Short mmCIF file of C-alpha atoms in Angstrom, two decimals:
data_model
loop_
_atom_site.label_atom_id
_atom_site.label_comp_id
_atom_site.label_asym_id
_atom_site.label_seq_id
_atom_site.Cartn_x
_atom_site.Cartn_y
_atom_site.Cartn_z
CA MET A 1 102.56 109.76 107.87
CA LYS A 2 103.55 112.71 109.13
CA ALA A 3 106.72 113.08 111.65
CA VAL A 4 108.18 115.72 113.33
CA ALA A 5 111.93 115.75 115.10
CA GLY A 6 110.78 115.87 119.00
CA GLU A 7 113.12 118.89 119.47
CA ALA A 8 110.86 120.71 116.43
CA PHE A 9 107.71 119.42 117.35
CA ASP A 10 106.14 122.99 119.02
CA SER A 11 107.13 124.92 115.88
CA TRP A 12 105.21 123.13 113.46
CA PRO A 13 102.10 124.76 112.18
CA PRO A 14 98.88 122.39 112.81
CA GLU A 15 97.93 121.97 109.49
CA GLN A 16 100.95 120.78 108.31
CA ARG A 17 101.60 118.21 110.95
CA GLY A 18 105.49 117.33 110.30
CA ARG A 19 107.08 115.49 107.50
CA GLU A 20 106.16 112.64 105.44
CA ILE A 21 107.77 109.23 103.93
CA THR A 22 106.08 108.85 100.58
CA VAL A 23 105.63 105.84 98.87
CA TYR A 24 104.43 106.14 95.28
CA ILE A 25 102.22 103.61 93.74
CA PHE A 26 102.52 102.98 89.98
CA GLN A 27 99.35 101.90 88.03
CA ASN A 28 100.24 101.19 84.47
CA HIS A 29 98.34 103.13 81.87
CA THR A 30 98.28 102.85 77.81
CA ALA A 31 99.76 106.31 77.80
CA TYR A 32 103.12 104.88 79.16
CA ASN A 33 103.50 102.61 76.20
CA GLY A 34 107.01 102.75 74.98
CA GLY A 35 108.35 103.69 78.69
CA GLY A 36 106.45 106.39 80.23
CA PRO A 37 106.67 110.44 79.83
CA MET A 38 110.37 110.38 80.03
CA MET A 39 111.59 108.56 77.26
CA GLY A 40 112.88 110.94 74.75
CA TYR A 41 114.48 113.46 77.43
CA CYS A 42 117.05 111.10 78.62
CA PRO A 43 119.35 110.05 75.82
CA GLY A 44 121.43 106.93 77.18
CA ASN A 45 119.97 106.81 79.89
CA GLU A 46 116.24 105.57 79.35
CA HIS A 47 116.53 102.48 81.08
CA ASN A 48 116.71 105.03 84.63
CA PHE A 49 113.50 106.30 83.83
CA TRP A 50 111.22 103.10 81.99
CA LEU A 51 108.01 102.80 83.47
CA GLY A 52 106.56 99.48 82.12
CA PRO A 53 103.63 97.11 83.44
CA GLU A 54 106.36 95.31 85.34
CA PHE A 55 106.45 97.70 88.05
CA GLU A 56 102.53 97.62 88.77
CA ARG A 57 101.67 95.72 92.08
CA GLN A 58 98.42 94.41 92.62
CA ALA A 59 96.09 95.53 95.77
CA TYR A 60 97.03 92.72 97.99
CA PHE A 61 100.68 93.81 97.83
CA TRP A 62 99.84 97.57 98.93
CA ALA A 63 97.76 95.99 101.52
CA LYS A 64 100.33 93.88 103.19
CA PHE A 65 102.88 96.57 102.58
CA VAL A 66 100.80 99.17 104.70
CA GLN A 67 99.93 96.43 107.52
CA GLU A 68 103.88 95.67 107.82
CA ALA A 69 104.47 99.62 107.96
CA GLU A 70 102.19 100.19 110.45
CA ARG A 71 103.35 97.01 112.46
CA LEU A 72 106.94 98.18 112.25
CA LEU A 73 106.06 101.91 113.25
CA SER A 74 104.20 100.84 116.20
CA ALA A 75 106.78 98.59 117.21
CA ALA A 76 109.18 101.25 117.22
CA ASP A 77 106.71 103.56 119.27
CA ILE A 78 106.38 106.02 116.63
CA GLN A 79 104.04 108.79 117.75
CA SER A 80 101.85 109.94 114.68
CA ARG A 81 100.46 113.73 114.20
CA GLY A 82 98.12 112.24 112.09
CA VAL A 83 98.03 112.48 108.37
CA ALA A 84 97.87 115.20 105.85
CA ALA A 85 94.55 117.11 105.18
CA GLY A 86 92.82 115.73 102.68
CA ASP A 87 94.21 112.24 102.79
CA LEU A 88 92.38 109.00 103.05
CA LYS A 89 93.24 107.49 106.77
CA LEU A 90 94.49 103.68 106.17
CA GLY A 91 95.62 103.24 109.29
CA ARG A 92 97.24 104.91 112.51
CA TYR A 93 100.18 106.09 110.14
CA ALA A 94 99.37 105.19 106.60
CA SER A 95 97.22 107.23 104.37
CA LEU A 96 96.50 107.34 100.52
CA ARG A 97 96.47 110.56 98.31
CA ASN A 98 96.31 110.26 94.49
CA GLU A 99 98.48 112.87 93.05
CA ALA A 100 97.14 112.77 89.65
CA PHE A 101 96.49 116.24 87.95
CA ILE A 102 93.11 117.81 88.08
CA PHE A 103 91.68 120.21 85.48
CA GLU A 104 91.31 123.71 86.41
CA PRO A 105 88.40 125.40 84.55
CA ALA A 106 89.36 128.78 85.84
CA THR A 107 92.84 128.80 84.47
CA GLY A 108 92.60 125.99 81.51
CA LEU A 109 95.63 124.55 83.42
CA TYR A 110 95.96 121.00 84.83
CA ILE A 111 97.62 121.66 88.48
CA TYR A 112 98.46 119.49 91.36
CA PRO A 113 95.12 118.82 93.54
CA PRO A 114 94.76 121.09 96.54
CA ASN A 115 94.26 119.38 100.06
CA LYS A 116 90.22 120.40 99.67
CA SER A 117 90.02 118.50 96.67
CA GLY A 118 90.14 115.26 98.92
CA TRP A 119 92.50 112.29 98.66
CA ASN A 120 91.20 111.26 94.90
CA ALA A 121 90.06 114.25 93.28
CA VAL A 122 90.33 112.84 89.85
CA GLY A 123 88.40 110.02 90.54
CA HIS A 124 90.80 106.95 89.84
CA GLY A 125 90.11 103.70 91.07
CA SER A 126 91.77 102.83 93.85
CA PRO A 127 95.07 100.61 94.05
CA VAL A 128 94.53 99.51 97.35
CA HIS A 129 91.50 97.63 99.22
CA LEU A 130 89.57 100.51 100.91
CA PRO A 131 87.96 100.43 104.02
CA LEU A 132 84.05 100.66 103.95
CA LYS A 133 84.24 104.78 104.68
CA GLY A 134 86.77 105.13 101.93
CA ARG A 135 84.56 103.36 99.30
CA LEU A 136 81.44 105.31 100.52
CA GLU A 137 83.69 108.54 100.06
CA MET A 138 84.95 107.43 96.43
CA ALA A 139 81.64 106.47 95.35
CA TRP A 140 80.07 109.56 96.99
CA ARG A 141 82.59 111.90 95.02
CA GLN A 142 82.12 110.02 91.67
CA GLY A 143 78.47 110.54 91.86
CA ARG A 144 78.11 106.95 92.06
CA LEU A 145 76.17 107.02 95.39
CA ARG A 146 72.85 108.85 96.58
CA LEU A 147 71.04 109.03 99.57
CA ARG A 148 67.60 108.55 99.97
CA CYS A 149 65.41 109.36 102.80
CA ALA A 150 63.16 106.09 103.02
CA THR A 151 60.56 108.26 105.21
CA CYS A 152 60.17 111.09 102.82
CA SER A 153 59.32 108.87 100.14
CA LYS A 154 56.21 107.16 101.90
CA ARG A 155 52.91 108.48 101.19
CA ARG A 156 51.10 110.51 103.52
CA HIS A 157 47.23 109.15 104.37
#
């Protein structure tokens, strides 16, 4: 969700839409065995940065979280300016974006995915149940969906 203070509403560029409230969804991965990428960089404070499977939540948890956030924001009469460019809209306020870095062949580096790459540039599985449109979009981007014209394959007499 993007939010803007009323007095600043007219000064925000349309492509930014405002400020967002971000909630990060952790999905455990074997690369995090041993606590994750920060272990070894924080001697004596490892417990503050530990990432393990106990922090992962299932899709139903996030679906309920989004549903409750949508309900509370609507009840408070919060006005949404839309979701960020490239995000997958989950409701009136909530959206999903996978911020996993992607490989940029031109530079040979891993980069933060630009908005034009869409909500899931790296193609990971979604941590939440997606509406049909989102599932189709994901399948299309991953090359698992192909459209075929039924009338094009018919023989002509």
